[in-house]
PDB file of C-alpha atoms and ligand atoms in Angstrom:
ATOM      1  CA  UNK A   1     -12.050 -19.819 -11.793  1.00  0.00           C
ATOM      2  CA  UNK A   2     -13.345 -16.210 -11.985  1.00  0.00           C
ATOM      3  CA  UNK A   3     -12.481 -14.944 -15.308  1.00  0.00           C
ATOM      4  CA  UNK A   4     -13.713 -11.634 -14.755  1.00  0.00           C
ATOM      5  CA  UNK A   5     -11.222  -9.912 -12.357  1.00  0.00           C
ATOM      6  CA  UNK A   6     -10.356  -6.491 -13.653  1.00  0.00           C
ATOM      7  CA  UNK A   7      -8.007  -3.838 -12.447  1.00  0.00           C
ATOM      8  CA  UNK A   8     -10.905  -2.158 -10.303  1.00  0.00           C
ATOM      9  CA  UNK A   9     -10.907  -5.163  -8.214  1.00  0.00           C
ATOM     10  CA  UNK A  10      -7.250  -4.159  -6.876  1.00  0.00           C
ATOM     11  CA  UNK A  11      -7.360  -1.916  -4.041  1.00  0.00           C
ATOM     12  CA  UNK A  12      -5.147   0.087  -1.682  1.00  0.00           C
ATOM     13  CA  UNK A  13      -5.989  -1.003   2.002  1.00  0.00           C
ATOM     14  CA  UNK A  14      -5.106   1.195   4.697  1.00  0.00           C
ATOM     15  CA  UNK A  15      -3.875  -0.602   7.676  1.00  0.00           C
ATOM     16  CA  UNK A  16      -4.176   0.645  11.234  1.00  0.00           C
ATOM     17  CA  UNK A  17      -1.257   2.803  12.486  1.00  0.00           C
ATOM     18  CA  UNK A  18      -0.408   2.970  16.107  1.00  0.00           C
ATOM     19  CA  UNK A  19       1.699   6.116  16.670  1.00  0.00           C
ATOM     20  CA  UNK A  20       4.285   5.990  19.316  1.00  0.00           C
ATOM     21  CA  UNK A  21       7.138   7.976  20.100  1.00  0.00           C
ATOM     22  CA  UNK A  22       8.930   5.054  20.606  1.00  0.00           C
ATOM     23  CA  UNK A  23       8.201   3.884  17.205  1.00  0.00           C
ATOM     24  CA  UNK A  24       5.017   3.147  14.820  1.00  0.00           C
ATOM     25  CA  UNK A  25       3.348  -0.370  14.910  1.00  0.00           C
ATOM     26  CA  UNK A  26       1.113  -1.691  12.055  1.00  0.00           C
ATOM     27  CA  UNK A  27      -0.851  -4.867  11.952  1.00  0.00           C
ATOM     28  CA  UNK A  28      -2.942  -7.223   9.913  1.00  0.00           C
ATOM     29  CA  UNK A  29      -5.563  -9.489  10.802  1.00  0.00           C
ATOM     30  CA  UNK A  30      -7.270 -11.733   7.995  1.00  0.00           C
ATOM     31  CA  UNK A  31     -10.822 -10.934   7.158  1.00  0.00           C
ATOM     32  CA  UNK A  32     -11.191  -7.985   9.369  1.00  0.00           C
ATOM     33  CA  UNK A  33      -8.938  -5.933   7.081  1.00  0.00           C
ATOM     34  CA  UNK A  34      -8.291  -7.955   3.857  1.00  0.00           C
ATOM     35  CA  UNK A  35     -10.822  -9.642   1.876  1.00  0.00           C
ATOM     36  CA  UNK A  36      -9.025 -13.070   1.641  1.00  0.00           C
ATOM     37  CA  UNK A  37      -7.440 -15.791   3.794  1.00  0.00           C
ATOM     38  CA  UNK A  38      -3.695 -15.539   4.852  1.00  0.00           C
ATOM     39  CA  UNK A  39      -2.114 -18.994   4.337  1.00  0.00           C
ATOM     40  CA  UNK A  40       1.536 -17.913   3.405  1.00  0.00           C
ATOM     41  CA  UNK A  41       3.823 -15.109   3.532  1.00  0.00           C
ATOM     42  CA  UNK A  42       6.905 -14.434   1.521  1.00  0.00           C
ATOM     43  CA  UNK A  43       9.218 -11.352   0.888  1.00  0.00           C
ATOM     44  CA  UNK A  44      11.226 -10.134  -1.852  1.00  0.00           C
ATOM     45  CA  UNK A  45      14.608  -8.280  -1.015  1.00  0.00           C
ATOM     46  CA  UNK A  46      17.965  -7.558  -2.266  1.00  0.00           C
ATOM     47  CA  UNK A  47      16.551  -6.713  -5.565  1.00  0.00           C
ATOM     48  CA  UNK A  48      19.283  -5.436  -7.940  1.00  0.00           C
ATOM     49  CA  UNK A  49      18.810  -1.967  -9.634  1.00  0.00           C
ATOM     50  CA  UNK A  50      16.569  -2.512 -12.645  1.00  0.00           C
ATOM     51  CA  UNK A  51      15.269  -5.814 -12.132  1.00  0.00           C
ATOM     52  CA  UNK A  52      11.788  -7.212 -12.293  1.00  0.00           C
ATOM     53  CA  UNK A  53       9.750  -9.704 -10.253  1.00  0.00           C
ATOM     54  CA  UNK A  54       6.491 -11.350 -10.759  1.00  0.00           C
ATOM     55  CA  UNK A  55       5.449 -11.273 -14.474  1.00  0.00           C
ATOM     56  CA  UNK A  56       2.649 -13.737 -14.136  1.00  0.00           C
ATOM     57  CA  UNK A  57      -0.811 -14.494 -13.225  1.00  0.00           C
ATOM     58  CA  UNK A  58      -2.333 -16.510 -10.375  1.00  0.00           C
ATOM     59  CA  UNK A  59      -5.329 -18.854 -11.212  1.00  0.00           C
ATOM     60  CA  UNK A  60      -6.478 -19.203  -7.497  1.00  0.00           C
ATOM     61  CA  UNK A  61      -4.102 -17.096  -5.400  1.00  0.00           C
ATOM     62  CA  UNK A  62      -5.156 -13.845  -4.123  1.00  0.00           C
ATOM     63  CA  UNK A  63      -2.427 -11.542  -2.615  1.00  0.00           C
ATOM     64  CA  UNK A  64      -1.842  -8.605  -0.474  1.00  0.00           C
ATOM     65  CA  UNK A  65       1.424  -6.786  -1.043  1.00  0.00           C
ATOM     66  CA  UNK A  66       3.154  -4.283   1.440  1.00  0.00           C
ATOM     67  CA  UNK A  67       6.214  -2.244   0.772  1.00  0.00           C
ATOM     68  CA  UNK A  68       7.810  -2.922   4.086  1.00  0.00           C
ATOM     69  CA  UNK A  69      10.861  -0.959   3.634  1.00  0.00           C
ATOM     70  CA  UNK A  70      11.667   1.436   0.490  1.00  0.00           C
ATOM     71  CA  UNK A  71       9.459   1.570  -2.608  1.00  0.00           C
ATOM     72  CA  UNK A  72       8.549  -0.174  -5.803  1.00  0.00           C
ATOM     73  CA  UNK A  73       5.515  -0.220  -8.273  1.00  0.00           C
ATOM     74  CA  UNK A  74       3.129  -2.921  -9.034  1.00  0.00           C
ATOM     75  CA  UNK A  75       1.875  -3.217 -12.614  1.00  0.00           C
ATOM     76  CA  UNK A  76      -1.522  -4.749 -12.802  1.00  0.00           C
ATOM     77  CA  UNK A  77      -3.087  -5.892 -16.281  1.00  0.00           C
ATOM     78  CA  UNK A  78      -6.395  -7.543 -16.752  1.00  0.00           C
ATOM     79  CA  UNK A  79      -5.966  -7.978 -20.237  1.00  0.00           C
ATOM     80  CA  UNK A  80      -7.824  -4.843 -21.286  1.00  0.00           C
ATOM     81  CA  UNK A  81      -6.567  -2.101 -18.951  1.00  0.00           C
ATOM     82  CA  UNK A  82      -3.471  -1.543 -17.111  1.00  0.00           C
ATOM     83  CA  UNK A  83      -2.833   0.537 -13.928  1.00  0.00           C
ATOM     84  CA  UNK A  84       0.434   1.140 -11.875  1.00  0.00           C
ATOM     85  CA  UNK A  85       0.415   1.350  -8.146  1.00  0.00           C
ATOM     86  CA  UNK A  86       3.210   2.765  -6.337  1.00  0.00           C
ATOM     87  CA  UNK A  87       3.910   1.326  -2.964  1.00  0.00           C
ATOM     88  CA  UNK A  88       6.190   3.238  -0.479  1.00  0.00           C
ATOM     89  CA  UNK A  89       4.884   3.164   2.915  1.00  0.00           C
ATOM     90  CA  UNK A  90       4.524   0.091   5.499  1.00  0.00           C
ATOM     91  CA  UNK A  91       0.897   0.999   6.776  1.00  0.00           C
ATOM     92  CA  UNK A  92      -0.924   0.235   3.620  1.00  0.00           C
ATOM     93  CA  UNK A  93      -0.711  -2.351   0.944  1.00  0.00           C
ATOM     94  CA  UNK A  94      -2.167  -3.561  -2.404  1.00  0.00           C
ATOM     95  CA  UNK A  95      -5.038  -6.248  -2.665  1.00  0.00           C
ATOM     96  CA  UNK A  96      -4.264  -8.254  -5.974  1.00  0.00           C
ATOM     97  CA  UNK A  97      -7.053 -10.925  -6.592  1.00  0.00           C
ATOM     98  CA  UNK A  98      -6.397 -14.080  -8.884  1.00  0.00           C
ATOM     99  CA  UNK A  99      -6.190 -13.904 -12.602  1.00  0.00           C
ATOM    100  CA  UNK A 100      -4.681 -10.727 -12.848  1.00  0.00           C
ATOM    101  CA  UNK A 101      -1.023 -10.108 -14.567  1.00  0.00           C
ATOM    102  CA  UNK A 102       1.315  -8.483 -12.062  1.00  0.00           C
ATOM    103  CA  UNK A 103       4.643  -7.182 -12.350  1.00  0.00           C
ATOM    104  CA  UNK A 104       6.821  -5.481  -9.886  1.00  0.00           C
ATOM    105  CA  UNK A 105       9.236  -2.943 -10.778  1.00  0.00           C
ATOM    106  CA  UNK A 106      11.171   0.253  -9.721  1.00  0.00           C
ATOM    107  CA  UNK A 107      12.757  -1.433  -6.373  1.00  0.00           C
ATOM    108  CA  UNK A 108      14.389   1.304  -4.471  1.00  0.00           C
ATOM    109  CA  UNK A 109      17.835   0.273  -2.797  1.00  0.00           C
ATOM    110  CA  UNK A 110      16.846  -1.905   0.476  1.00  0.00           C
ATOM    111  CA  UNK A 111      13.286  -2.145  -0.390  1.00  0.00           C
ATOM    112  CA  UNK A 112      11.397  -5.186   1.063  1.00  0.00           C
ATOM    113  CA  UNK A 113       8.212  -6.297  -0.542  1.00  0.00           C
ATOM    114  CA  UNK A 114       5.988  -8.372   1.939  1.00  0.00           C
ATOM    115  CA  UNK A 115       3.519 -10.673   0.060  1.00  0.00           C
ATOM    116  CA  UNK A 116       0.642 -12.378   2.093  1.00  0.00           C
ATOM    117  CA  UNK A 117      -1.003 -15.141  -0.087  1.00  0.00           C
ATOM    118  CA  UNK A 118      -4.274 -16.593   0.355  1.00  0.00           C
ATOM    119  CA  UNK A 119      -2.927 -20.132  -0.768  1.00  0.00           C
ATOM    120  CA  UNK A 120       0.081 -22.325  -0.102  1.00  0.00           C
ATOM    121  CA  UNK A 121       2.787 -22.608  -2.843  1.00  0.00           C
ATOM    122  CA  UNK A 122       1.685 -24.494  -5.705  1.00  0.00           C
ATOM    123  CA  UNK A 123       3.826 -24.250  -9.007  1.00  0.00           C
ATOM    124  CA  UNK A 124       0.778 -25.118 -11.053  1.00  0.00           C
ATOM    125  CA  UNK A 125      -1.102 -22.038  -9.954  1.00  0.00           C
ATOM    126  CA  UNK A 126       1.284 -19.965 -11.934  1.00  0.00           C
ATOM    127  CA  UNK A 127       0.047 -18.606 -15.555  1.00  0.00           C
ATOM    128  CA  UNK A 128       3.728 -17.711 -16.964  1.00  0.00           C
ATOM    129  CA  UNK A 129       2.766 -16.861 -20.360  1.00  0.00           C
ATOM    130  CA  UNK A 130       1.081 -13.719 -21.253  1.00  0.00           C
ATOM    131  CA  UNK A 131      -0.794 -15.188 -24.404  1.00  0.00           C
ATOM    132  CA  UNK A 132      -2.161 -18.114 -22.164  1.00  0.00           C
ATOM    133  CA  UNK A 133      -3.287 -15.213 -19.692  1.00  0.00           C
ATOM    134  CA  UNK A 134      -5.166 -13.331 -22.297  1.00  0.00           C
ATOM    135  CA  UNK A 135      -6.715 -16.855 -23.410  1.00  0.00           C
ATOM    136  CA  UNK A 136      -8.016 -17.267 -20.031  1.00  0.00           C
ATOM    137  CA  UNK A 137      -9.467 -14.075 -19.597  1.00  0.00           C
ATOM    138  CA  UNK A 138     -11.239 -14.011 -22.793  1.00  0.00           C
ATOM    139  CA  UNK A 139     -12.176 -17.935 -22.548  1.00  0.00           C
ATOM    140  CA  UNK A 140     -10.683 -18.406 -25.968  1.00  0.00           C
ATOM    141  CA  UNK A 141      -9.495 -21.961 -25.046  1.00  0.00           C
ATOM    142  CA  UNK A 142     -10.424 -24.272 -22.090  1.00  0.00           C
ATOM    143  CA  UNK A 143      -7.444 -23.759 -19.597  1.00  0.00           C
ATOM    144  CA  UNK A 144      -6.105 -27.020 -18.011  1.00  0.00           C
ATOM    145  CA  UNK A 145      -6.845 -27.025 -14.269  1.00  0.00           C
ATOM    146  CA  UNK A 146      -5.064 -29.643 -12.264  1.00  0.00           C
TER     147      UNK A 146
HETATM  148  P1  TYD B   1       8.240 -16.676  -8.171  1.00  0.00           P
HETATM  149  O1  TYD B   1       7.151 -16.624  -7.535  1.00  0.00           O
HETATM  150  O2  TYD B   1       8.381 -17.353  -9.556  1.00  0.00           O
HETATM  151  O3  TYD B   1       8.881 -15.290  -7.995  1.00  0.00           O
HETATM  152  P2  TYD B   1       8.774 -14.116  -9.318  1.00  0.00           P
HETATM  153  O4  TYD B   1       7.463 -14.112  -9.793  1.00  0.00           O
HETATM  154  O5  TYD B   1       8.922 -12.806  -8.360  1.00  0.00           O
HETATM  155  O6  TYD B   1      10.123 -14.206 -10.147  1.00  0.00           O
HETATM  156  O7  TYD B   1       9.325 -17.390  -7.319  1.00  0.00           O
HETATM  157  C1  TYD B   1      10.545 -17.728  -7.402  1.00  0.00           C
HETATM  158  C2  TYD B   1      11.078 -19.099  -6.905  1.00  0.00           C
HETATM  159  O8  TYD B   1      10.775 -19.112  -5.680  1.00  0.00           O
HETATM  160  C3  TYD B   1      10.313 -20.105  -7.612  1.00  0.00           C
HETATM  161  O9  TYD B   1      11.426 -21.090  -8.001  1.00  0.00           O
HETATM  162  C4  TYD B   1       9.401 -20.581  -6.560  1.00  0.00           C
HETATM  163  C5  TYD B   1      10.020 -20.378  -5.429  1.00  0.00           C
HETATM  164  N1  TYD B   1       8.849 -20.066  -4.432  1.00  0.00           N
HETATM  165  C6  TYD B   1       8.659 -20.888  -3.251  1.00  0.00           C
HETATM  166  O10 TYD B   1       9.422 -22.040  -3.334  1.00  0.00           O
HETATM  167  N2  TYD B   1       7.686 -20.626  -2.530  1.00  0.00           N
HETATM  168  C7  TYD B   1       6.976 -19.618  -2.693  1.00  0.00           C
HETATM  169  O11 TYD B   1       6.219 -19.407  -1.663  1.00  0.00           O
HETATM  170  C8  TYD B   1       7.435 -18.622  -3.650  1.00  0.00           C
HETATM  171  C9  TYD B   1       6.664 -17.123  -3.770  1.00  0.00           C
HETATM  172  C10 TYD B   1       8.244 -18.816  -4.341  1.00  0.00           C
END
């Protein structure tokens, strides 16, 4: 595991926007645009007002998050610093590498969060407890890797 990721490893990446009077089009093609493999896609929608999603770190998974519709904020915490990214257009996204605490908040009505993940789903990849996350970041104890 790379314990050293920081908030500065997160970045907003602009995607191509093909303007068209019939409607605009944006696309995403793996390495040419985002610095990770694309293994899985999921989306979060119908989020009730005030609800939060995420609230965990991933041991190996990197992700790229796009607000396909509406808006929401992504809070990133590297154990030392925190930053909030507001996503509200479908032609850019936020790259979030592994081992950063991430939470999604302030979902607007009818918002859709598209998440492109670098790995297939693995429940053992999650760090669900913030104290465990801090331990991993500061290497104060050995983390069990399955
Ligand atoms: P989870 O990642 O915990 O969502 P959040 O962090 O926003 O609360 O996923 C919620 C549930 O969905 C959990 O039971 C696992 C399941 N899930 C899958 O089965 N496959 C997936 O690709 C994802 C992302 C979640």
